[in-house]
CSV table of C-alpha atoms in Angstrom, one decimal:
chain,number,residue,atom,x,y,z
A,750,MET,CA,-37.8,26.4,-114.9
A,751,ALA,CA,-36.4,28.6,-112.3
A,752,THR,CA,-37.0,27.2,-108.3
A,753,ALA,CA,-37.4,29.3,-105.8
A,754,GLY,CA,-33.6,28.7,-104.2
A,755,SER,CA,-32.7,30.4,-107.9
A,756,ILE,CA,-34.1,33.0,-107.8
A,757,VAL,CA,-33.3,33.9,-104.5
A,758,VAL,CA,-28.9,33.6,-105.5
A,759,ASP,CA,-29.5,35.8,-108.6
A,760,LEU,CA,-31.3,38.7,-106.6
A,761,LEU,CA,-28.5,38.8,-104.0
A,762,MET,CA,-26.4,38.8,-106.7
A,763,ARG,CA,-28.3,41.9,-108.2
A,764,THR,CA,-28.8,43.4,-104.3
A,765,GLY,CA,-27.3,47.5,-103.9
A,766,SER,CA,-23.7,46.9,-102.1
A,767,PHE,CA,-23.9,42.8,-102.6
A,768,GLU,CA,-23.8,43.4,-106.3
A,769,THR,CA,-21.3,45.8,-106.5
A,770,ASP,CA,-18.6,43.7,-104.5
A,771,ALA,CA,-19.7,40.6,-106.7
A,772,ARG,CA,-18.8,42.3,-109.9
A,773,ARG,CA,-15.5,43.0,-108.5
A,774,ALA,CA,-15.3,39.6,-107.2
A,775,GLU,CA,-16.1,38.1,-110.2
A,776,ARG,CA,-13.4,40.5,-112.2
A,777,ARG,CA,-10.9,39.0,-110.3
A,778,ILE,CA,-11.6,35.7,-109.9
A,779,ARG,CA,-11.8,36.0,-114.4
A,780,ASP,CA,-8.3,37.8,-113.7
A,781,LEU,CA,-7.2,34.9,-111.7
A,782,ASP,CA,-8.3,32.1,-113.3
A,783,ALA,CA,-6.8,33.2,-116.6
A,784,THR,CA,-3.6,33.7,-114.4
A,785,PHE,CA,-3.8,30.1,-113.6
A,786,LYS,CA,-4.8,28.6,-116.8
A,787,LYS,CA,-1.4,30.1,-118.1
A,788,ALA,CA,-0.1,27.8,-115.2
A,789,GLY,CA,-2.0,25.4,-116.9
A,790,LEU,CA,-4.5,25.1,-114.1
A,791,ALA,CA,-8.3,25.8,-114.1
A,792,ILE,CA,-9.9,27.0,-111.3
A,793,GLY,CA,-13.5,28.7,-112.2
A,794,ALA,CA,-15.7,25.5,-111.7
A,795,ALA,CA,-14.2,26.1,-107.7
A,796,SER,CA,-14.6,29.8,-108.1
A,797,ALA,CA,-18.5,29.4,-109.4
A,798,ALA,CA,-19.1,27.2,-106.5
A,799,ALA,CA,-17.6,29.6,-104.1
A,800,VAL,CA,-19.8,32.4,-105.1
A,801,THR,CA,-23.0,29.8,-105.4
A,802,GLY,CA,-22.0,28.2,-101.4
A,803,LEU,CA,-21.6,32.1,-100.4
A,804,ALA,CA,-24.9,33.3,-101.8
A,805,VAL,CA,-26.4,30.2,-100.0
A,806,MET,CA,-24.7,31.5,-96.8
A,807,VAL,CA,-26.6,34.9,-97.1
A,808,LYS,CA,-29.4,33.8,-97.4
A,809,GLY,CA,-29.3,31.5,-94.8
A,810,SER,CA,-28.6,34.5,-92.6
A,811,ILE,CA,-31.3,36.1,-94.0
A,812,ASP,CA,-33.4,34.1,-93.0
A,813,ALA,CA,-32.0,33.4,-89.6
A,814,ALA,CA,-32.6,37.5,-89.4
A,815,ASP,CA,-35.9,37.1,-90.4
A,816,GLU,CA,-36.7,34.7,-87.4
A,817,LEU,CA,-35.0,36.7,-85.0
A,818,SER,CA,-37.3,39.6,-86.2
A,819,LYS,CA,-41.0,37.8,-85.2
A,820,THR,CA,-39.5,36.1,-82.2
A,821,ALA,CA,-38.3,39.3,-81.1
A,822,THR,CA,-41.8,41.3,-81.6
A,823,SER,CA,-43.2,38.1,-79.7
A,824,VAL,CA,-41.7,38.3,-77.2
A,825,GLY,CA,-40.8,42.1,-76.3
A,826,LEU,CA,-37.7,42.3,-77.2
A,827,THR,CA,-35.5,44.2,-79.2
A,828,THR,CA,-33.3,42.2,-82.2
A,829,GLU,CA,-30.9,43.1,-80.4
A,830,ALA,CA,-30.9,41.9,-77.1
A,831,LEU,CA,-32.8,38.9,-78.5
A,832,SER,CA,-29.3,37.7,-80.2
A,833,VAL,CA,-28.0,38.2,-77.2
A,834,PHE,CA,-29.9,35.9,-75.3
A,835,GLN,CA,-29.7,33.3,-78.3
A,836,TYR,CA,-25.8,33.3,-78.2
A,837,ALA,CA,-26.2,32.9,-74.4
A,838,ALA,CA,-28.7,29.8,-74.7
A,839,ASP,CA,-26.4,28.3,-77.3
A,840,LEU,CA,-23.8,28.0,-74.7
A,841,SER,CA,-26.2,26.4,-72.3
A,842,GLY,CA,-27.3,24.2,-74.9
A,843,VAL,CA,-30.5,26.0,-74.4
A,844,SER,CA,-32.4,25.4,-77.7
A,845,ALA,CA,-34.1,28.6,-79.8
A,846,GLU,CA,-37.5,27.4,-79.0
A,847,GLU,CA,-37.2,26.5,-75.2
A,848,LEU,CA,-35.7,30.2,-75.1
A,849,THR,CA,-39.0,31.3,-76.6
A,850,THR,CA,-41.0,29.8,-74.6
A,851,ALA,CA,-39.3,30.5,-71.3
A,852,PHE,CA,-39.9,34.3,-72.1
A,853,ALA,CA,-43.0,34.0,-73.2
A,854,LYS,CA,-44.1,32.3,-69.9
A,855,LEU,CA,-42.0,35.1,-67.8
A,856,ASN,CA,-44.2,37.8,-69.8
A,857,LYS,CA,-47.2,36.3,-68.8
A,858,ASN,CA,-46.8,35.5,-65.2
A,859,SER,CA,-44.8,38.8,-64.9
A,860,VAL,CA,-48.1,40.2,-66.0
A,861,ALA,CA,-50.2,38.1,-64.2
A,862,ALA,CA,-48.2,38.7,-60.9
A,863,ALA,CA,-48.4,42.8,-61.6
A,864,GLU,CA,-52.1,42.4,-61.8
A,865,GLY,CA,-52.0,40.5,-57.9
A,866,SER,CA,-51.9,36.9,-58.7
A,867,LYS,CA,-50.1,35.9,-54.9
A,868,THR,CA,-48.9,32.5,-56.9
A,869,GLN,CA,-47.1,34.3,-59.3
A,870,ALA,CA,-45.8,37.1,-57.4
A,871,SER,CA,-44.5,35.4,-54.2
A,872,ALA,CA,-42.2,33.9,-56.7
A,873,PHE,CA,-41.1,37.6,-58.3
A,874,GLU,CA,-40.9,38.7,-54.6
A,875,HIS,CA,-39.0,35.6,-53.5
A,876,LEU,CA,-36.5,37.1,-56.0
A,877,GLY,CA,-36.2,41.1,-55.4
A,878,VAL,CA,-37.3,41.7,-58.8
A,879,THR,CA,-39.7,44.7,-59.4
A,880,LEU,CA,-42.5,44.0,-62.2
A,881,THR,CA,-43.3,47.9,-62.5
A,882,ASP,CA,-41.3,51.3,-62.4
A,883,VAL,CA,-42.1,54.2,-59.7
A,884,SER,CA,-45.0,55.4,-62.5
A,885,GLY,CA,-46.6,51.5,-61.7
A,886,GLU,CA,-46.1,51.0,-65.5
A,887,MET,CA,-44.7,47.4,-66.9
A,888,ARG,CA,-40.6,47.5,-66.7
A,889,GLY,CA,-39.6,46.1,-70.4
A,890,THR,CA,-39.1,42.6,-70.7
A,891,GLU,CA,-35.2,42.9,-70.9
A,892,GLU,CA,-34.9,45.1,-67.8
A,893,ILE,CA,-37.1,42.3,-65.7
A,894,MET,CA,-35.1,39.3,-67.5
A,895,LEU,CA,-32.0,40.3,-66.3
A,896,ASP,CA,-32.9,41.5,-62.6
A,897,VAL,CA,-33.9,37.9,-62.8
A,898,PHE,CA,-31.1,37.0,-63.9
A,899,ASP,CA,-29.1,38.6,-61.0
A,900,ALA,CA,-30.9,37.5,-58.4
A,901,PHE,CA,-30.7,33.2,-59.7
A,902,SER,CA,-27.1,33.6,-60.1
A,903,LYS,CA,-26.8,34.6,-56.5
A,904,LEU,CA,-29.8,31.8,-54.6
A,905,GLU,CA,-27.9,28.8,-54.0
A,906,GLU,CA,-28.4,25.4,-55.5
A,907,GLY,CA,-30.9,22.8,-54.9
A,908,PRO,CA,-34.7,22.1,-55.2
A,909,GLN,CA,-36.0,25.4,-54.0
A,910,LYS,CA,-33.9,27.2,-56.9
A,911,THR,CA,-35.0,24.3,-59.5
A,912,ALA,CA,-38.7,25.6,-58.2
A,913,LEU,CA,-38.8,29.0,-58.4
A,914,ALA,CA,-37.3,28.5,-62.1
A,915,MET,CA,-40.5,26.6,-63.2
A,916,GLU,CA,-42.7,28.9,-61.3
A,917,ILE,CA,-41.4,31.9,-63.5
A,918,PHE,CA,-40.2,30.2,-66.6
A,919,GLY,CA,-42.9,27.2,-66.6
A,920,LYS,CA,-42.3,23.3,-66.7
A,921,GLY,CA,-38.7,22.1,-68.4
A,922,SER,CA,-37.0,25.0,-67.2
A,923,ALA,CA,-34.3,23.7,-65.0
A,924,LYS,CA,-32.7,23.2,-68.0
A,925,LEU,CA,-32.1,27.3,-68.0
A,926,ILE,CA,-30.8,27.1,-64.6
A,927,PRO,CA,-27.1,26.6,-66.2
A,928,MET,CA,-28.0,30.1,-68.5
A,929,LEU,CA,-29.6,32.3,-65.6
A,930,ASN,CA,-26.5,31.5,-63.6
A,931,ALA,CA,-24.3,34.1,-65.6
A,932,GLY,CA,-26.1,36.6,-63.7
A,933,LYS,CA,-26.2,40.4,-65.2
A,934,GLU,CA,-22.5,40.5,-65.5
A,935,GLY,CA,-21.9,37.7,-67.1
A,936,MET,CA,-25.0,38.8,-69.5
A,937,ALA,CA,-22.8,42.4,-70.0
A,938,GLN,CA,-19.8,40.0,-71.1
A,939,MET,CA,-21.6,37.7,-73.4
A,940,ARG,CA,-22.9,40.7,-75.2
A,941,GLU,CA,-19.9,42.2,-75.3
A,942,GLU,CA,-18.2,38.6,-76.7
A,943,ALA,CA,-21.6,38.9,-79.9
A,944,THR,CA,-21.0,41.8,-80.8
A,945,LYS,CA,-17.4,40.7,-81.3
A,946,LEU,CA,-17.8,37.8,-83.0
A,947,GLY,CA,-20.6,39.8,-85.1
A,948,LEU,CA,-23.8,38.1,-83.6
A,949,VAL,CA,-26.1,40.9,-82.9
A,950,ILE,CA,-28.2,41.7,-85.0
A,951,ASP,CA,-29.7,45.5,-85.6
A,952,GLY,CA,-33.4,46.2,-85.7
A,953,GLU,CA,-33.0,47.8,-89.2
A,954,THR,CA,-31.0,45.0,-90.2
A,955,ALA,CA,-33.6,42.2,-89.0
A,956,GLN,CA,-36.9,44.1,-90.4
A,957,ALA,CA,-34.9,44.5,-93.7
A,958,ALA,CA,-34.5,40.4,-94.0
A,959,GLU,CA,-38.7,40.6,-92.7
A,960,ARG,CA,-39.2,42.2,-95.7
A,961,PHE,CA,-37.0,40.8,-98.1
A,962,ASN,CA,-38.4,37.0,-97.7
A,963,ASP,CA,-42.1,38.7,-97.8
A,964,ASN,CA,-41.3,40.2,-101.6
A,965,ILE,CA,-39.8,36.6,-102.0
A,966,THR,CA,-43.3,35.1,-101.0
A,967,ARG,CA,-44.7,37.2,-102.9
A,968,LEU,CA,-42.8,36.3,-106.2
A,969,GLN,CA,-43.8,32.7,-105.6
A,970,LYS,CA,-47.3,33.5,-105.3
A,971,VAL,CA,-46.8,35.5,-108.5
A,972,VAL,CA,-46.0,32.4,-110.3
A,973,THR,CA,-48.8,30.0,-108.4
A,974,GLY,CA,-50.9,32.6,-109.0
A,975,PHE,CA,-50.1,32.5,-112.7
A,976,SER,CA,-50.3,28.7,-112.6
A,977,ASN,CA,-54.2,29.1,-111.0
A,978,GLN,CA,-54.9,31.0,-114.4
A,979,ILE,CA,-53.8,28.9,-116.8
A,980,MET,CA,-55.7,25.9,-114.8
A,981,THR,CA,-58.8,27.7,-114.4
A,982,GLY,CA,-58.7,28.4,-118.6
A,983,ALA,CA,-57.9,25.1,-119.7
A,984,LEU,CA,-60.0,23.2,-117.0
A,985,PRO,CA,-63.1,23.0,-118.8
A,986,ALA,CA,-61.9,22.0,-121.9
A,987,LEU,CA,-59.8,18.9,-119.7
A,988,GLU,CA,-62.6,18.4,-117.5
A,989,LYS,CA,-64.8,17.3,-121.2
A,990,PHE,CA,-61.7,15.4,-122.4
A,991,SER,CA,-62.3,13.8,-119.1
A,992,ASP,CA,-65.3,12.8,-119.6
A,993,GLU,CA,-65.5,11.5,-123.2
A,994,LEU,CA,-62.2,8.7,-122.4
A,995,GLN,CA,-65.1,7.6,-120.0
A,996,ASP,CA,-67.7,7.5,-122.5
A,997,PRO,CA,-68.6,3.7,-123.7
A,998,ALA,CA,-68.6,4.2,-127.3
A,999,THR,CA,-64.6,5.6,-126.6
A,1000,ILE,CA,-63.7,2.6,-124.4
A,1001,GLU,CA,-64.8,0.4,-126.7
A,1002,ALA,CA,-63.5,2.3,-129.6
A,1003,ALA,CA,-59.8,1.9,-128.1
A,1004,LYS,CA,-60.4,-1.4,-127.5
A,1005,SER,CA,-61.1,-2.5,-130.7
A,1006,LEU,CA,-58.1,-0.4,-132.2
A,1007,ALA,CA,-55.6,-2.2,-129.7
A,1008,ALA,CA,-57.1,-5.2,-131.1
A,1009,ALA,CA,-56.2,-4.3,-135.0
A,1010,ILE,CA,-53.1,-3.2,-133.5
A,1011,VAL,CA,-52.4,-6.9,-132.0
A,1012,THR,CA,-53.5,-8.1,-135.2
A,1013,ALA,CA,-50.9,-6.6,-137.3
A,1014,PHE,CA,-48.4,-7.8,-135.1
A,1015,ASN,CA,-49.1,-11.3,-135.8
């Protein structure tokens, strides 16, 4: 029976340009394999493993892009912006979960501050970060975040800086300080680095990854639904059969059969 993993690999091999590239690569591999065989060498198995490994690697990237899309939506960022922040977090030893939690806390505290909460407002005022635009509307998360980065990069190290980080990003946010110290200029450099490394995922790609994985989930549900239909049809007969097995007469007949078999062997 085909597994979900094999279905995904097959789908990857049959999707758009990947299919064309894969077939072209496969032809080249066959030609190369034939050449090597003439020299007494065999690379067929290694080639197959390489193609399969590539498909698995692509699926991993799809999963990461899918997760990026969902996380970006939850924290009010574009996937491009979150890609860069995650790159900066990785360099600072901050996990994706810690970064997401910090952004969620930032959003909560910035809204509370804009609505008049003195405790939250004082932290942003101390940093000189404006939360609303000229029309009184909340500024975007990325704009606020970059201003917070810039303000933190100019503060002296010490307990006050840590306390401010905790007020804005919540408990345990002291770990973010090395990342915050990069400032707006440092983040611009990291954006450039992340782009060159191919780490910045645009929204269209991230949404496509999300839709692809949703379709894979639907395929798995089709298999589950098929199994459920078989179960529904077969269960009454199976239940009746199991009831009969527990009938005293059936049990006695089984004992008699067992005794007869033992006698026959003796």
